[in-house]
mmCIF file of C-alpha atoms and ligand atoms in Angstrom:
data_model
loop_
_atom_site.group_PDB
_atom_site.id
_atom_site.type_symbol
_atom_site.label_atom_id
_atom_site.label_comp_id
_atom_site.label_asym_id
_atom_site.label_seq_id
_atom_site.Cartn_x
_atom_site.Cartn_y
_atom_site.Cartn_z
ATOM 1 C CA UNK A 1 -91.120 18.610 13.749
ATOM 2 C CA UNK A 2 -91.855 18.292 9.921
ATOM 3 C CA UNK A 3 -90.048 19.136 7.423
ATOM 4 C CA UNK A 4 -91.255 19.728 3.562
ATOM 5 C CA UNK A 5 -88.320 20.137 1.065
ATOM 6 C CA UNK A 6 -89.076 21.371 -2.251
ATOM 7 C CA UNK A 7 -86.182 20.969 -4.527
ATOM 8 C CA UNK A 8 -86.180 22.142 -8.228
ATOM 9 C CA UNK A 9 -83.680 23.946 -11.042
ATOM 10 C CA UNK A 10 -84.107 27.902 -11.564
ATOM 11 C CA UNK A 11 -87.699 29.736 -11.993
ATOM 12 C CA UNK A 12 -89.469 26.295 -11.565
ATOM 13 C CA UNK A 13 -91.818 27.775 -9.351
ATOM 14 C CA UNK A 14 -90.311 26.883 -5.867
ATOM 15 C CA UNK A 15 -90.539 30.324 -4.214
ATOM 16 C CA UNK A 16 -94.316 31.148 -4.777
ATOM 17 C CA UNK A 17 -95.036 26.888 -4.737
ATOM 18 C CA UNK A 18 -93.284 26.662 -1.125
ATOM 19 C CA UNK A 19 -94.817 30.212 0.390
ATOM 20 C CA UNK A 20 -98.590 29.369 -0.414
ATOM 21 C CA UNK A 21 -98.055 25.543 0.406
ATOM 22 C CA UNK A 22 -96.689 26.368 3.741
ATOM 23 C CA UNK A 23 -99.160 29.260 4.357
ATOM 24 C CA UNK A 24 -101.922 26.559 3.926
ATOM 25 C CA UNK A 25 -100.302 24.222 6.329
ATOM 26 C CA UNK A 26 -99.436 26.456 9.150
ATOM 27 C CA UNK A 27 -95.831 26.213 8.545
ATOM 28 C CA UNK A 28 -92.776 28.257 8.127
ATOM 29 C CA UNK A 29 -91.386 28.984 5.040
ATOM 30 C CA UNK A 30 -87.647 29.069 3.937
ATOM 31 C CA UNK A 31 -86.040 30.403 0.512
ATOM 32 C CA UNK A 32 -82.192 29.132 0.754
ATOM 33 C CA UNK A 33 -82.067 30.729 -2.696
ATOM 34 C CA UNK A 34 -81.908 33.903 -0.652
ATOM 35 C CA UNK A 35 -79.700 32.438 1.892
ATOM 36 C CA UNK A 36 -76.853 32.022 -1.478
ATOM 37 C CA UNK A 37 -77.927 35.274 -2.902
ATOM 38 C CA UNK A 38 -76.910 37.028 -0.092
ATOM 39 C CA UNK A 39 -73.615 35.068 -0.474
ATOM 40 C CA UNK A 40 -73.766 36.122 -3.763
ATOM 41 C CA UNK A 41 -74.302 40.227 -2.751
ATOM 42 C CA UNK A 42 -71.491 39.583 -0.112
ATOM 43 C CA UNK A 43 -69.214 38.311 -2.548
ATOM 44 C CA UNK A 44 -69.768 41.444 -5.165
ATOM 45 C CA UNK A 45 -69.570 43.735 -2.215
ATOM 46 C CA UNK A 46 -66.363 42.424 -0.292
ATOM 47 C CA UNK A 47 -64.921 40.478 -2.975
ATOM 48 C CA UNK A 48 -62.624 37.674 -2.213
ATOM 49 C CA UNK A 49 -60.776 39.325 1.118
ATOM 50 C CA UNK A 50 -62.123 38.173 4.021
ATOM 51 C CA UNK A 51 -65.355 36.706 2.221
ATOM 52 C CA UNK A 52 -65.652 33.571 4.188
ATOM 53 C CA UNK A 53 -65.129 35.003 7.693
ATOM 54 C CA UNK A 54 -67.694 37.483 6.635
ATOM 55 C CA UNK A 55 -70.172 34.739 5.503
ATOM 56 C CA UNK A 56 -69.325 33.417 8.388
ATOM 57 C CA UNK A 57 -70.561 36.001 10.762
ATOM 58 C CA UNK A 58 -73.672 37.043 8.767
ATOM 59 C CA UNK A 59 -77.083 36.340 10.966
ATOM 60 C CA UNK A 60 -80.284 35.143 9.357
ATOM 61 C CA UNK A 61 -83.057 34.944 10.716
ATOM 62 C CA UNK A 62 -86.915 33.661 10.037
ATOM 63 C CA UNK A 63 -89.523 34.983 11.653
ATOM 64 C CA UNK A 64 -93.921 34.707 10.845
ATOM 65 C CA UNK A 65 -91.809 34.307 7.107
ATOM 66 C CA UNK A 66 -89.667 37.248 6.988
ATOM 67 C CA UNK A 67 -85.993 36.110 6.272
ATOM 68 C CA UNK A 68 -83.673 39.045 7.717
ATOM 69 C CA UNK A 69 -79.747 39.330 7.483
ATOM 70 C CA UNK A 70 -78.109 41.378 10.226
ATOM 71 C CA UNK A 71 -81.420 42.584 11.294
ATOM 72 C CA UNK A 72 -82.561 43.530 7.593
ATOM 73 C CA UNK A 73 -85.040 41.961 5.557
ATOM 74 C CA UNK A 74 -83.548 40.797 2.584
ATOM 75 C CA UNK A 75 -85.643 42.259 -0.498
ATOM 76 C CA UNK A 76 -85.781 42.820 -4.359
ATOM 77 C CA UNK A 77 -81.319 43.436 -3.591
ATOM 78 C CA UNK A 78 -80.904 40.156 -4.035
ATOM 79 C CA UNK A 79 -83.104 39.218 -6.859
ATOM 80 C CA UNK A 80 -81.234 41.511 -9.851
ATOM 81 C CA UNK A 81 -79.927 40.339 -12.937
ATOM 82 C CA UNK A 82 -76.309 40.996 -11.463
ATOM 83 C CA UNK A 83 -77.180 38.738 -8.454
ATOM 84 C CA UNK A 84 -77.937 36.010 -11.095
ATOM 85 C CA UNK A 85 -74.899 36.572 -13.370
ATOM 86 C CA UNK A 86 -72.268 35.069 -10.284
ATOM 87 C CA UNK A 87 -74.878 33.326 -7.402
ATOM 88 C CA UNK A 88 -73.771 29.917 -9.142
ATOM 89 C CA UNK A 89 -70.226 30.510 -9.153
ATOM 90 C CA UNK A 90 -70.631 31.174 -5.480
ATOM 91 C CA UNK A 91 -72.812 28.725 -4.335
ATOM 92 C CA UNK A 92 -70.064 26.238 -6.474
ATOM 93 C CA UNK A 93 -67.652 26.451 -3.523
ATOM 94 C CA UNK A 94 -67.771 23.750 -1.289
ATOM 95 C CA UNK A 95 -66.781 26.651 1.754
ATOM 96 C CA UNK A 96 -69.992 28.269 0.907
ATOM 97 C CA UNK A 97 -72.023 25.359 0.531
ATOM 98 C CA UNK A 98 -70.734 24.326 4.032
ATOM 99 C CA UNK A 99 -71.384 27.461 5.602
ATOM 100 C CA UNK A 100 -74.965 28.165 4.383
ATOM 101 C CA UNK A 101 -76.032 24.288 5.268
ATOM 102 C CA UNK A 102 -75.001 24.504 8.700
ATOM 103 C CA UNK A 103 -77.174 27.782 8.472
ATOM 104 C CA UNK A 104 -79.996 26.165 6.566
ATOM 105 C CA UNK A 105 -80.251 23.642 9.353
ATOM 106 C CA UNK A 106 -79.757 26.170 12.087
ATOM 107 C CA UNK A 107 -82.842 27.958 10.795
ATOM 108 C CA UNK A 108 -84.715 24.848 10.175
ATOM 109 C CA UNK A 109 -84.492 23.700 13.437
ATOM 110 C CA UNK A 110 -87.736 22.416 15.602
ATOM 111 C CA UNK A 111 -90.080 23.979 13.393
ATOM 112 C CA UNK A 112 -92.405 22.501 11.080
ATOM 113 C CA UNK A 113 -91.706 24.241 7.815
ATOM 114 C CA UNK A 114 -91.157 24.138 3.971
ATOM 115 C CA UNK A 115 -87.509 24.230 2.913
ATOM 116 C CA UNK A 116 -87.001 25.049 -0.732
ATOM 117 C CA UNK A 117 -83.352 25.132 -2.806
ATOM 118 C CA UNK A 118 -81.340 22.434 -4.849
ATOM 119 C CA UNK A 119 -80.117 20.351 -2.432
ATOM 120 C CA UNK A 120 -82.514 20.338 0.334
ATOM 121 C CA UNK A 121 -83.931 16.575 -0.363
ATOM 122 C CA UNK A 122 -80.792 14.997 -0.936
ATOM 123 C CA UNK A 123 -77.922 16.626 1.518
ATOM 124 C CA UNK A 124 -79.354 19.487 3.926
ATOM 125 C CA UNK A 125 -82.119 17.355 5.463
ATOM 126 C CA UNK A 126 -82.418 13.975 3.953
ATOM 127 C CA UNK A 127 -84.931 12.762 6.581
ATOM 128 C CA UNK A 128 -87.602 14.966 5.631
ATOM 129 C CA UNK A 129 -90.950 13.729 5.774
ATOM 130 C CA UNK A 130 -91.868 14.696 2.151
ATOM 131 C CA UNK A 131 -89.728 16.007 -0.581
ATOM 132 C CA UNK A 132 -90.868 17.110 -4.059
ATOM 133 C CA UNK A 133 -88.715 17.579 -7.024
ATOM 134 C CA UNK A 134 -90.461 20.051 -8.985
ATOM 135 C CA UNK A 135 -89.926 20.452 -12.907
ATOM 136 C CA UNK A 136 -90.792 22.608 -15.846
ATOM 137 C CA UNK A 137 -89.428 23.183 -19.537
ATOM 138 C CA UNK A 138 -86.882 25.944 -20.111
ATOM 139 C CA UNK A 139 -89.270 28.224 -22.312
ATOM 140 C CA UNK A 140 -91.609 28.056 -19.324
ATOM 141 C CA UNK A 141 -89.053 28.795 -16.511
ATOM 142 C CA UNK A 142 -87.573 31.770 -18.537
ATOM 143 C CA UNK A 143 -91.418 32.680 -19.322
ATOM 144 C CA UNK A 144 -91.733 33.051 -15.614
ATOM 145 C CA UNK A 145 -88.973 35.160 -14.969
ATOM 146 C CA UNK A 146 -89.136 37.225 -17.888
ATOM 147 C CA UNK A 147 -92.507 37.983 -16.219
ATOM 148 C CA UNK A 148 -91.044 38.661 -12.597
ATOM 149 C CA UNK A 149 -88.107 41.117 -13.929
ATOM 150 C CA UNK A 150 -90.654 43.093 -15.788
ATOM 151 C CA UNK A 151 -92.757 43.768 -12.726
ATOM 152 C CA UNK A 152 -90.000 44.550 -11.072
ATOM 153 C CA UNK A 153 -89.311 47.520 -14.161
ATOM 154 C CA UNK A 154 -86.211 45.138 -14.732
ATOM 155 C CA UNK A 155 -86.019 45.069 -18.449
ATOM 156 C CA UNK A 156 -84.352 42.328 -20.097
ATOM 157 C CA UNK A 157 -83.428 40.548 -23.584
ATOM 158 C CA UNK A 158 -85.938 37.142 -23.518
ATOM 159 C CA UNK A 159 -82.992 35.542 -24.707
ATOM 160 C CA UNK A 160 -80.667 36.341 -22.213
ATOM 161 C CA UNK A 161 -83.006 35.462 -19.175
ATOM 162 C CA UNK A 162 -82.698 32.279 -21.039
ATOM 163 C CA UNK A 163 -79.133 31.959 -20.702
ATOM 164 C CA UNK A 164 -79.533 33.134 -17.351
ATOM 165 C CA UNK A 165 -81.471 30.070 -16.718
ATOM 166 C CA UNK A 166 -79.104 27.527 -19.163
ATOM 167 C CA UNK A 167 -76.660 28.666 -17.609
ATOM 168 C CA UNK A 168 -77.470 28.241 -14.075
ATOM 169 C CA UNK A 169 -78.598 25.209 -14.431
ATOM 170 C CA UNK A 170 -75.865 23.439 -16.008
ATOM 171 C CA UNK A 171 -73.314 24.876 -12.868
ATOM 172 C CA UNK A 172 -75.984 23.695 -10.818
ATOM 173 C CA UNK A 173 -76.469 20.606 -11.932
ATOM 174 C CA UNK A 174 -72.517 19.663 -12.568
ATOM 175 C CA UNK A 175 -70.903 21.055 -9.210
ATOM 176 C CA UNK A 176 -69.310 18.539 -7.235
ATOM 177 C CA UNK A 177 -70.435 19.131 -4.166
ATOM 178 C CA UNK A 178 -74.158 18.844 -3.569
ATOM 179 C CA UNK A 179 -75.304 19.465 -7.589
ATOM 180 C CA UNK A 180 -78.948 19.724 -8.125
ATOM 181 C CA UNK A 181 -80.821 16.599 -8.345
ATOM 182 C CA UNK A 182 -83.816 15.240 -6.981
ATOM 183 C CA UNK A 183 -83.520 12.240 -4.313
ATOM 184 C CA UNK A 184 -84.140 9.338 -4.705
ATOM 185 C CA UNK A 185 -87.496 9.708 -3.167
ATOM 186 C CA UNK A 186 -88.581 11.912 -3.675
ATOM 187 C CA UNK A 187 -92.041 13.316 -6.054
ATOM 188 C CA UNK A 188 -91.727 14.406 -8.963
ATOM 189 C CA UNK A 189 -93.814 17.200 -9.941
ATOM 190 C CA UNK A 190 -94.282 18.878 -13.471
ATOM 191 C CA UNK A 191 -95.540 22.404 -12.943
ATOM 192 C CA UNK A 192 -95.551 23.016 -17.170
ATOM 193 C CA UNK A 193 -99.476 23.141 -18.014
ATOM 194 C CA UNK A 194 -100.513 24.087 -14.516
ATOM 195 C CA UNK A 195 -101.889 27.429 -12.506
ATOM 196 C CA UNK A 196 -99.944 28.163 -9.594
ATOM 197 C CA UNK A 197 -103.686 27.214 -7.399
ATOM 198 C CA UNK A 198 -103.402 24.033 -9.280
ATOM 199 C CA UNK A 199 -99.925 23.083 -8.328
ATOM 200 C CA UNK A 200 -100.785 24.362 -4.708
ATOM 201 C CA UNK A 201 -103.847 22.796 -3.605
ATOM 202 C CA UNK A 202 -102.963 18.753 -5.584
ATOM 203 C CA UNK A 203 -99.054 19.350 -3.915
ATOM 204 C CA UNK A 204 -101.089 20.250 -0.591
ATOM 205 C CA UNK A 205 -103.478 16.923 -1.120
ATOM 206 C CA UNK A 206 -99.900 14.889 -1.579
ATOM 207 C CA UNK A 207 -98.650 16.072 1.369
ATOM 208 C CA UNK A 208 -101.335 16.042 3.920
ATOM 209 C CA UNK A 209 -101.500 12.483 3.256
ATOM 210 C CA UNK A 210 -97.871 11.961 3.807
ATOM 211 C CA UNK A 211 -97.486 13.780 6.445
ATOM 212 C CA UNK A 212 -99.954 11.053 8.620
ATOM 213 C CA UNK A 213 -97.204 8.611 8.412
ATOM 214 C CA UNK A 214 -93.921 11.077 9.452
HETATM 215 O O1 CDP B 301 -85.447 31.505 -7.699
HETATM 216 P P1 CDP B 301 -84.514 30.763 -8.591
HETATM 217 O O2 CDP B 301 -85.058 29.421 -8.978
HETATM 218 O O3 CDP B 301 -84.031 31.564 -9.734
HETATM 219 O O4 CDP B 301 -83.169 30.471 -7.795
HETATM 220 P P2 CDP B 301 -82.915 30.535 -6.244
HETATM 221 O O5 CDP B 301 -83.679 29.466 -5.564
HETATM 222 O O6 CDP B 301 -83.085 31.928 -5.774
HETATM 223 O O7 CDP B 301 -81.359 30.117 -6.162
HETATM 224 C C1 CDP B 301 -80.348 30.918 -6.709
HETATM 225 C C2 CDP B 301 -79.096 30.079 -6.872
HETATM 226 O O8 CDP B 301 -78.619 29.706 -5.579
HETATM 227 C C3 CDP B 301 -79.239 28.769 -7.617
HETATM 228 O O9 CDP B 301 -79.148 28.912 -9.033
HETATM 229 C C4 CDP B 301 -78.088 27.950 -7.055
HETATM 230 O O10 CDP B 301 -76.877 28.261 -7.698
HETATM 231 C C5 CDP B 301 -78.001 28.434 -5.620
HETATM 232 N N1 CDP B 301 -78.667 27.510 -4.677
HETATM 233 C C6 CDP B 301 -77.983 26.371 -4.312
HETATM 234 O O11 CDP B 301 -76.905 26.103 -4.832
HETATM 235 N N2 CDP B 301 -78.495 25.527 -3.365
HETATM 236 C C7 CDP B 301 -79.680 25.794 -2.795
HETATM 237 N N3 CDP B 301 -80.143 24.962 -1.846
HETATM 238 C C8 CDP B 301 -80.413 26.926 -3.181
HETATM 239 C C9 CDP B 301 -79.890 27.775 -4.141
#
């Protein structure tokens, strides 16, 4: 089976760069973003008592790319400003990360499919066939999502949806456990001056190549 990891620090384009690249090669997608959002919507729901055996028993599933949790498909719930606010605290604790890598991998499992997150390249499946570390300036990446809560009818402060983003990235990138990085092989890609087709169909030329020799 292949695996595709696409790693990459918040609104750098991961989610709509991993669900066309994979629809082009056949392949599953999966957003374990949503996997510690859901966490995240756990967490404000049930606070601390009994959060990890909770976690615990939560069932995802993927499925012709529809992620579902207990059955449900997990929507625009998990995508709020709220949601945003604490997912990094959450995703912080090394119980969580545990719990939704062992999940990750469960999901992953003998299929060939696209894998998209933080820590994907380096510590969920570090023998994937090709990882890619995408990038993208700050302005851009709060640009993005500026964009994305508006069309939601989510309206924001600019400036806070770049703290958002500061802010998320600096937890993400400091944590202890599995901090967001890009491995050591992996290719990097700046997404900054680029259409999402663009990114899509060179990323897709990268990998069919690389995937000959997996
Ligand atoms: O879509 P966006 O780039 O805003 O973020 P996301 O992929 O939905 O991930 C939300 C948050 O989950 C991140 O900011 C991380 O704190 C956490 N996350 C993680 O720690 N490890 C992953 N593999 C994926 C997400």
């Amino acid at each position: 089976m292949i695996y595709i990891t696409i790693d990459g620090p918040a609104g750098s384009g991961k989610s709509s760069v991993a669900f066309y690249l994979a629809k082009e090669l056949g392949f599953e997608h999966l957003d374990t973003g949503a996997l510690y959002r859901s966490a995240a919507l756990l967490w404000l729901r049930e606070g601390e008592r009994n959060f990890f055996d909770e976690l615990e028993k939560v069932k995802f599933e993927l499925k012709n790319g529809i992620l579902t949790m207990n059955g449900k498909a997990l929507g625009d719930e998990i995508r709020t400003p709220e949601i945003g606010k604490v997912v990094s605290k959450v995703a912080e604790m090394p119980k969580v990360r545990e719990i939704i890598t062992h999940k990750t991998r469960e999901l992953a499992d003998k299929r060939n499919v696209v894998v998209e997150g933080r820590d994907i390249g380096t510590v969920v499946l570090p023998d994937a066939c090709v990882k890619i570390f995408l990038i993208a300036s700050v302005e851009e990446r709060a640009r993005r999502r500026y964009a994305q809560y508006l069309s939601k009818g989510i309206k924001l402060k600019f400036e806070d949806v770049v703290r958002e983003i500061e802010s998320r990235d600096r937890i993400d990138s400091e944590r202890a456990v599995a901090p967001l990085k890009p491995a050591s092989d992996a290719l990097m890609f700046n997404t900054d001056s680029l259409t999402l087709n663009e990114v899509v169909s060179k990323l897709k030329e990268i990998v069919m190549e690389k995937i000959k020799k997996c």
